[in-house]
Amino acid sequence: MLRSPAVKPEARHAVCPGSFDPVTYGHLDIFGRACQLYDEVWVAVFHNASKNALFSVEERVELLRETTADLTNVKIASFQGLTVDFCQKHGAGVIVRGVRAASDFDYELQMAQMNYGMGGIETVFIPTNPLYSFLSSSMVKDVAKWGGDVSPHVPPVVQSRLIERLRQD
Ligand code: ADP
């Protein structure tokens, strides 16, 4: 049964939720493309206590702010709880998710169906640019941890924060 939205969502406003620990060129490609499709795009960092993050939510928000500065219709936020509640609070009718491979799809489909059922919020899947289909934040962290070059995968500011953080650990 549909839970009726508290605020009528604006289909022209979208939310890109995720962990972004840290943001990669794969994420930025999706944000840029979402910005072509929607008037306002919220990039929202999810506080997920069960994931062991390298960067705090505040640090991830700060890196997102710096790396999306050229995207004029992006807004950055963080949230706890249900993505549909965040969407309703900000009048967004659509969740945008990047899909890298078929293996991403089963889980993404379940989540999309759940979010539609709970809040009437649609999910739009954007297929990853093949340049980034192998790229994930965890892989970038692993490569950086062992001294590998992550410059093709993340913006310079993220690369330097990764090196600095991993040196401290
Ligand atoms: P989550 O924990 O929600 O999967 P992520 O930070 O890993 O958070 O991903 C956030 C969003 O970005 C998801 O929609 C994910 O599919 C997408 N994404 C992650 N990596 C890439 C990539 N390399 N290319 C395109 N989209 C990606």
PDB file of C-alpha atoms and ligand atoms in Angstrom:
ATOM      1  CA  MET A   1       0.000   0.000   0.000  1.00  0.00           C
ATOM      2  CA  LEU A   2       1.259   3.489  -0.845  1.00  0.00           C
ATOM      3  CA  ARG A   3       2.121   5.802   1.997  1.00  0.00           C
ATOM      4  CA  SER A   4       0.857   9.141   0.756  1.00  0.00           C
ATOM      5  CA  PRO A   5       3.580  11.783   0.521  1.00  0.00           C
ATOM      6  CA  ALA A   6       3.529  14.463   3.241  1.00  0.00           C
ATOM      7  CA  VAL A   7       4.562  17.040   0.652  1.00  0.00           C
ATOM      8  CA  LYS A   8       3.667  16.636  -3.014  1.00  0.00           C
ATOM      9  CA  PRO A   9       7.085  15.830  -4.442  1.00  0.00           C
ATOM     10  CA  GLU A  10       8.462  17.848  -7.309  1.00  0.00           C
ATOM     11  CA  ALA A  11       9.419  15.437 -10.070  1.00  0.00           C
ATOM     12  CA  ARG A  12      11.949  18.035 -11.205  1.00  0.00           C
ATOM     13  CA  HIS A  13      13.851  17.716  -7.953  1.00  0.00           C
ATOM     14  CA  ALA A  14      15.993  14.610  -7.452  1.00  0.00           C
ATOM     15  CA  VAL A  15      18.078  13.041  -4.697  1.00  0.00           C
ATOM     16  CA  CYS A  16      21.307  11.052  -5.189  1.00  0.00           C
ATOM     17  CA  PRO A  17      21.746   9.189  -1.904  1.00  0.00           C
ATOM     18  CA  GLY A  18      24.859   7.217  -0.970  1.00  0.00           C
ATOM     19  CA  SER A  19      27.824   6.697   1.297  1.00  0.00           C
ATOM     20  CA  PHE A  20      30.361   8.597  -0.867  1.00  0.00           C
ATOM     21  CA  ASP A  21      33.266   7.374   1.287  1.00  0.00           C
ATOM     22  CA  PRO A  22      34.897   9.071  -0.604  1.00  0.00           C
ATOM     23  CA  VAL A  23      33.362  10.588  -3.733  1.00  0.00           C
ATOM     24  CA  THR A  24      34.825   9.211  -7.006  1.00  0.00           C
ATOM     25  CA  TYR A  25      34.696  10.240 -10.662  1.00  0.00           C
ATOM     26  CA  GLY A  26      31.957   7.575 -11.048  1.00  0.00           C
ATOM     27  CA  HIS A  27      29.715   9.438  -8.591  1.00  0.00           C
ATOM     28  CA  LEU A  28      30.552  12.813 -10.153  1.00  0.00           C
ATOM     29  CA  ASP A  29      29.615  11.509 -13.593  1.00  0.00           C
ATOM     30  CA  ILE A  30      26.186  10.497 -12.257  1.00  0.00           C
ATOM     31  CA  PHE A  31      25.677  13.878 -10.521  1.00  0.00           C
ATOM     32  CA  GLY A  32      26.564  15.747 -13.713  1.00  0.00           C
ATOM     33  CA  ARG A  33      24.126  13.692 -15.737  1.00  0.00           C
ATOM     34  CA  ALA A  34      21.378  14.039 -13.111  1.00  0.00           C
ATOM     35  CA  CYS A  35      21.914  17.811 -13.277  1.00  0.00           C
ATOM     36  CA  GLN A  36      21.054  17.730 -16.983  1.00  0.00           C
ATOM     37  CA  LEU A  37      17.788  15.946 -16.217  1.00  0.00           C
ATOM     38  CA  TYR A  38      16.569  17.758 -13.082  1.00  0.00           C
ATOM     39  CA  ASP A  39      16.294  21.355 -11.942  1.00  0.00           C
ATOM     40  CA  GLU A  40      17.662  20.644  -8.474  1.00  0.00           C
ATOM     41  CA  VAL A  41      19.786  17.667  -7.402  1.00  0.00           C
ATOM     42  CA  TRP A  42      20.381  16.877  -3.743  1.00  0.00           C
ATOM     43  CA  VAL A  43      23.469  14.762  -3.094  1.00  0.00           C
ATOM     44  CA  ALA A  44      22.770  13.261   0.309  1.00  0.00           C
ATOM     45  CA  VAL A  45      25.281  11.413   2.464  1.00  0.00           C
ATOM     46  CA  PHE A  46      23.637   8.626   4.373  1.00  0.00           C
ATOM     47  CA  HIS A  47      24.765   8.115   8.014  1.00  0.00           C
ATOM     48  CA  ASN A  48      25.135   4.353   8.040  1.00  0.00           C
ATOM     49  CA  ALA A  49      26.298   3.188  11.443  1.00  0.00           C
ATOM     50  CA  SER A  50      26.759  -0.376  10.190  1.00  0.00           C
ATOM     51  CA  LYS A  51      29.323   0.619   7.537  1.00  0.00           C
ATOM     52  CA  ASN A  52      32.835   1.211   8.801  1.00  0.00           C
ATOM     53  CA  ALA A  53      33.634   4.504   7.081  1.00  0.00           C
ATOM     54  CA  LEU A  54      37.084   5.969   6.471  1.00  0.00           C
ATOM     55  CA  PHE A  55      35.804   9.575   6.420  1.00  0.00           C
ATOM     56  CA  SER A  56      33.305  11.130   8.803  1.00  0.00           C
ATOM     57  CA  VAL A  57      29.982  12.302   7.380  1.00  0.00           C
ATOM     58  CA  GLU A  58      31.176  15.926   7.761  1.00  0.00           C
ATOM     59  CA  GLU A  59      34.371  15.178   5.825  1.00  0.00           C
ATOM     60  CA  ARG A  60      32.413  13.444   3.056  1.00  0.00           C
ATOM     61  CA  VAL A  61      30.049  16.426   2.831  1.00  0.00           C
ATOM     62  CA  GLU A  62      33.022  18.794   2.626  1.00  0.00           C
ATOM     63  CA  LEU A  63      34.672  16.736  -0.158  1.00  0.00           C
ATOM     64  CA  LEU A  64      31.364  16.635  -2.047  1.00  0.00           C
ATOM     65  CA  ARG A  65      31.008  20.421  -1.724  1.00  0.00           C
ATOM     66  CA  GLU A  66      34.501  20.995  -3.084  1.00  0.00           C
ATOM     67  CA  THR A  67      34.198  18.536  -5.966  1.00  0.00           C
ATOM     68  CA  THR A  68      30.727  19.626  -7.130  1.00  0.00           C
ATOM     69  CA  ALA A  69      31.414  23.374  -6.947  1.00  0.00           C
ATOM     70  CA  ASP A  70      30.984  23.676 -10.734  1.00  0.00           C
ATOM     71  CA  LEU A  71      27.515  22.067 -10.702  1.00  0.00           C
ATOM     72  CA  THR A  72      25.240  25.020 -10.004  1.00  0.00           C
ATOM     73  CA  ASN A  73      22.048  23.038  -9.343  1.00  0.00           C
ATOM     74  CA  VAL A  74      23.571  20.586  -6.829  1.00  0.00           C
ATOM     75  CA  LYS A  75      22.943  20.843  -3.097  1.00  0.00           C
ATOM     76  CA  ILE A  76      24.801  18.752  -0.543  1.00  0.00           C
ATOM     77  CA  ALA A  77      23.321  17.395   2.680  1.00  0.00           C
ATOM     78  CA  SER A  78      23.522  14.443   5.045  1.00  0.00           C
ATOM     79  CA  PHE A  79      20.714  12.456   6.571  1.00  0.00           C
ATOM     80  CA  GLN A  80      19.787   9.631   8.879  1.00  0.00           C
ATOM     81  CA  GLY A  81      16.731   7.446   8.474  1.00  0.00           C
ATOM     82  CA  LEU A  82      14.662   6.754   5.387  1.00  0.00           C
ATOM     83  CA  THR A  83      15.649   8.183   2.003  1.00  0.00           C
ATOM     84  CA  VAL A  84      11.947   8.696   1.216  1.00  0.00           C
ATOM     85  CA  ASP A  85      11.616  10.930   4.270  1.00  0.00           C
ATOM     86  CA  PHE A  86      14.579  13.007   3.067  1.00  0.00           C
ATOM     87  CA  CYS A  87      12.932  13.247  -0.391  1.00  0.00           C
ATOM     88  CA  GLN A  88       9.617  14.362   1.069  1.00  0.00           C
ATOM     89  CA  LYS A  89      11.256  16.901   3.349  1.00  0.00           C
ATOM     90  CA  HIS A  90      13.001  18.476   0.339  1.00  0.00           C
ATOM     91  CA  GLY A  91      10.129  18.143  -2.116  1.00  0.00           C
ATOM     92  CA  ALA A  92      11.980  15.680  -4.365  1.00  0.00           C
ATOM     93  CA  GLY A  93       9.997  13.103  -6.326  1.00  0.00           C
ATOM     94  CA  VAL A  94      12.886  11.068  -7.697  1.00  0.00           C
ATOM     95  CA  ILE A  95      15.848   9.098  -6.377  1.00  0.00           C
ATOM     96  CA  VAL A  96      18.727   8.743  -8.841  1.00  0.00           C
ATOM     97  CA  ARG A  97      21.045   5.737  -8.563  1.00  0.00           C
ATOM     98  CA  GLY A  98      23.991   4.775 -10.719  1.00  0.00           C
ATOM     99  CA  VAL A  99      24.058   1.160 -11.882  1.00  0.00           C
ATOM    100  CA  ARG A 100      27.476  -0.277 -12.648  1.00  0.00           C
ATOM    101  CA  ALA A 101      26.680  -3.887 -13.475  1.00  0.00           C
ATOM    102  CA  ALA A 102      23.842  -6.398 -13.531  1.00  0.00           C
ATOM    103  CA  SER A 103      25.028  -7.569 -10.111  1.00  0.00           C
ATOM    104  CA  ASP A 104      24.019  -4.160  -8.651  1.00  0.00           C
ATOM    105  CA  PHE A 105      20.550  -4.524 -10.026  1.00  0.00           C
ATOM    106  CA  ASP A 106      18.766  -7.073  -7.778  1.00  0.00           C
ATOM    107  CA  TYR A 107      19.368  -5.052  -4.636  1.00  0.00           C
ATOM    108  CA  GLU A 108      18.691  -1.725  -6.366  1.00  0.00           C
ATOM    109  CA  LEU A 109      15.387  -3.031  -7.728  1.00  0.00           C
ATOM    110  CA  GLN A 110      14.224  -4.161  -4.281  1.00  0.00           C
ATOM    111  CA  MET A 111      15.167  -0.824  -2.781  1.00  0.00           C
ATOM    112  CA  ALA A 112      13.388   1.070  -5.574  1.00  0.00           C
ATOM    113  CA  GLN A 113      10.224  -0.978  -5.086  1.00  0.00           C
ATOM    114  CA  MET A 114      10.345  -0.456  -1.329  1.00  0.00           C
ATOM    115  CA  ASN A 115      10.841   3.303  -1.726  1.00  0.00           C
ATOM    116  CA  TYR A 116       7.980   3.579  -4.190  1.00  0.00           C
ATOM    117  CA  GLY A 117       5.751   1.560  -1.855  1.00  0.00           C
ATOM    118  CA  MET A 118       6.657   3.640   1.187  1.00  0.00           C
ATOM    119  CA  GLY A 119       6.589   7.127  -0.249  1.00  0.00           C
ATOM    120  CA  GLY A 120       5.494   7.075  -3.889  1.00  0.00           C
ATOM    121  CA  ILE A 121       9.040   8.167  -4.758  1.00  0.00           C
ATOM    122  CA  GLU A 122      10.275   6.975  -8.140  1.00  0.00           C
ATOM    123  CA  THR A 123      13.812   5.681  -8.722  1.00  0.00           C
ATOM    124  CA  VAL A 124      15.655   6.478 -11.931  1.00  0.00           C
ATOM    125  CA  PHE A 125      18.688   4.333 -12.779  1.00  0.00           C
ATOM    126  CA  ILE A 126      21.506   5.888 -14.741  1.00  0.00           C
ATOM    127  CA  PRO A 127      23.848   3.363 -16.355  1.00  0.00           C
ATOM    128  CA  THR A 128      27.447   3.997 -15.389  1.00  0.00           C
ATOM    129  CA  ASN A 129      29.771   5.490 -17.920  1.00  0.00           C
ATOM    130  CA  PRO A 130      31.829   2.409 -18.983  1.00  0.00           C
ATOM    131  CA  LEU A 131      34.957   4.351 -18.001  1.00  0.00           C
ATOM    132  CA  TYR A 132      33.893   3.978 -14.368  1.00  0.00           C
ATOM    133  CA  SER A 133      32.005   0.677 -14.319  1.00  0.00           C
ATOM    134  CA  PHE A 134      34.707  -1.061 -12.254  1.00  0.00           C
ATOM    135  CA  LEU A 135      35.107   1.862  -9.867  1.00  0.00           C
ATOM    136  CA  SER A 136      33.939   1.857  -6.258  1.00  0.00           C
ATOM    137  CA  SER A 137      34.919   3.840  -3.177  1.00  0.00           C
ATOM    138  CA  SER A 138      36.128   0.641  -1.492  1.00  0.00           C
ATOM    139  CA  MET A 139      38.404  -0.227  -4.386  1.00  0.00           C
ATOM    140  CA  VAL A 140      39.855   3.280  -4.376  1.00  0.00           C
ATOM    141  CA  LYS A 141      40.543   2.991  -0.620  1.00  0.00           C
ATOM    142  CA  ASP A 142      42.261  -0.381  -1.095  1.00  0.00           C
ATOM    143  CA  VAL A 143      44.460   0.889  -3.921  1.00  0.00           C
ATOM    144  CA  ALA A 144      45.386   4.037  -1.987  1.00  0.00           C
ATOM    145  CA  LYS A 145      46.138   2.017   1.153  1.00  0.00           C
ATOM    146  CA  TRP A 146      48.826   0.048  -0.668  1.00  0.00           C
ATOM    147  CA  GLY A 147      50.328   3.131  -2.283  1.00  0.00           C
ATOM    148  CA  GLY A 148      48.681   2.740  -5.704  1.00  0.00           C
ATOM    149  CA  ASP A 149      47.870   5.710  -7.930  1.00  0.00           C
ATOM    150  CA  VAL A 150      44.218   6.726  -7.584  1.00  0.00           C
ATOM    151  CA  SER A 151      44.502   9.916  -9.647  1.00  0.00           C
ATOM    152  CA  PRO A 152      42.489   8.452 -12.569  1.00  0.00           C
ATOM    153  CA  HIS A 153      39.622   7.643 -10.196  1.00  0.00           C
ATOM    154  CA  VAL A 154      39.181  10.587  -7.823  1.00  0.00           C
ATOM    155  CA  PRO A 155      39.686  14.368  -7.976  1.00  0.00           C
ATOM    156  CA  PRO A 156      43.028  15.703  -6.657  1.00  0.00           C
ATOM    157  CA  VAL A 157      41.502  16.995  -3.391  1.00  0.00           C
ATOM    158  CA  VAL A 158      40.132  13.511  -2.617  1.00  0.00           C
ATOM    159  CA  GLN A 159      43.429  11.915  -3.517  1.00  0.00           C
ATOM    160  CA  SER A 160      45.355  14.120  -1.106  1.00  0.00           C
ATOM    161  CA  ARG A 161      42.821  13.558   1.712  1.00  0.00           C
ATOM    162  CA  LEU A 162      43.087   9.800   1.155  1.00  0.00           C
ATOM    163  CA  ILE A 163      46.885   9.841   1.308  1.00  0.00           C
ATOM    164  CA  GLU A 164      46.821  12.043   4.419  1.00  0.00           C
ATOM    165  CA  ARG A 165      44.231   9.842   6.168  1.00  0.00           C
ATOM    166  CA  LEU A 166      45.865   6.546   5.302  1.00  0.00           C
ATOM    167  CA  ARG A 167      49.228   7.840   6.464  1.00  0.00           C
ATOM    168  CA  GLN A 168      47.704   8.545   9.908  1.00  0.00           C
ATOM    169  CA  ASP A 169      46.245   4.995  10.194  1.00  0.00           C
TER     170      ASP A 169
HETATM  171  P1  ADP B   1      25.826   3.081  -1.381  1.00  0.00           P
HETATM  172  O1  ADP B   1      26.379   2.609  -0.083  1.00  0.00           O
HETATM  173  O2  ADP B   1      24.480   3.719  -1.279  1.00  0.00           O
HETATM  174  O3  ADP B   1      25.896   2.088  -2.513  1.00  0.00           O
HETATM  175  P2  ADP B   1      27.894   4.496  -2.777  1.00  0.00           P
HETATM  176  O4  ADP B   1      28.621   5.706  -2.319  1.00  0.00           O
HETATM  177  O5  ADP B   1      28.699   3.273  -3.007  1.00  0.00           O
HETATM  178  O6  ADP B   1      26.752   4.310  -1.726  1.00  0.00           O
HETATM  179  O7  ADP B   1      27.101   4.814  -4.120  1.00  0.00           O
HETATM  180  C1  ADP B   1      26.197   5.887  -4.209  1.00  0.00           C
HETATM  181  C2  ADP B   1      25.564   5.871  -5.587  1.00  0.00           C
HETATM  182  O8  ADP B   1      26.558   6.033  -6.592  1.00  0.00           O
HETATM  183  C3  ADP B   1      24.852   4.569  -5.931  1.00  0.00           C
HETATM  184  O9  ADP B   1      23.755   4.866  -6.754  1.00  0.00           O
HETATM  185  C4  ADP B   1      25.886   3.802  -6.704  1.00  0.00           C
HETATM  186  O10 ADP B   1      25.325   2.837  -7.553  1.00  0.00           O
HETATM  187  C5  ADP B   1      26.522   4.938  -7.485  1.00  0.00           C
HETATM  188  N1  ADP B   1      27.886   4.614  -7.870  1.00  0.00           N
HETATM  189  C6  ADP B   1      28.883   4.129  -7.112  1.00  0.00           C
HETATM  190  N2  ADP B   1      29.999   3.963  -7.841  1.00  0.00           N
HETATM  191  C7  ADP B   1      29.696   4.341  -9.098  1.00  0.00           C
HETATM  192  C8  ADP B   1      30.406   4.373 -10.330  1.00  0.00           C
HETATM  193  N3  ADP B   1      31.647   3.948 -10.422  1.00  0.00           N
HETATM  194  N4  ADP B   1      29.765   4.838 -11.410  1.00  0.00           N
HETATM  195  C9  ADP B   1      28.491   5.247 -11.315  1.00  0.00           C
HETATM  196  N5  ADP B   1      27.745   5.217 -10.207  1.00  0.00           N
HETATM  197  C10 ADP B   1      28.345   4.771  -9.111  1.00  0.00           C
END
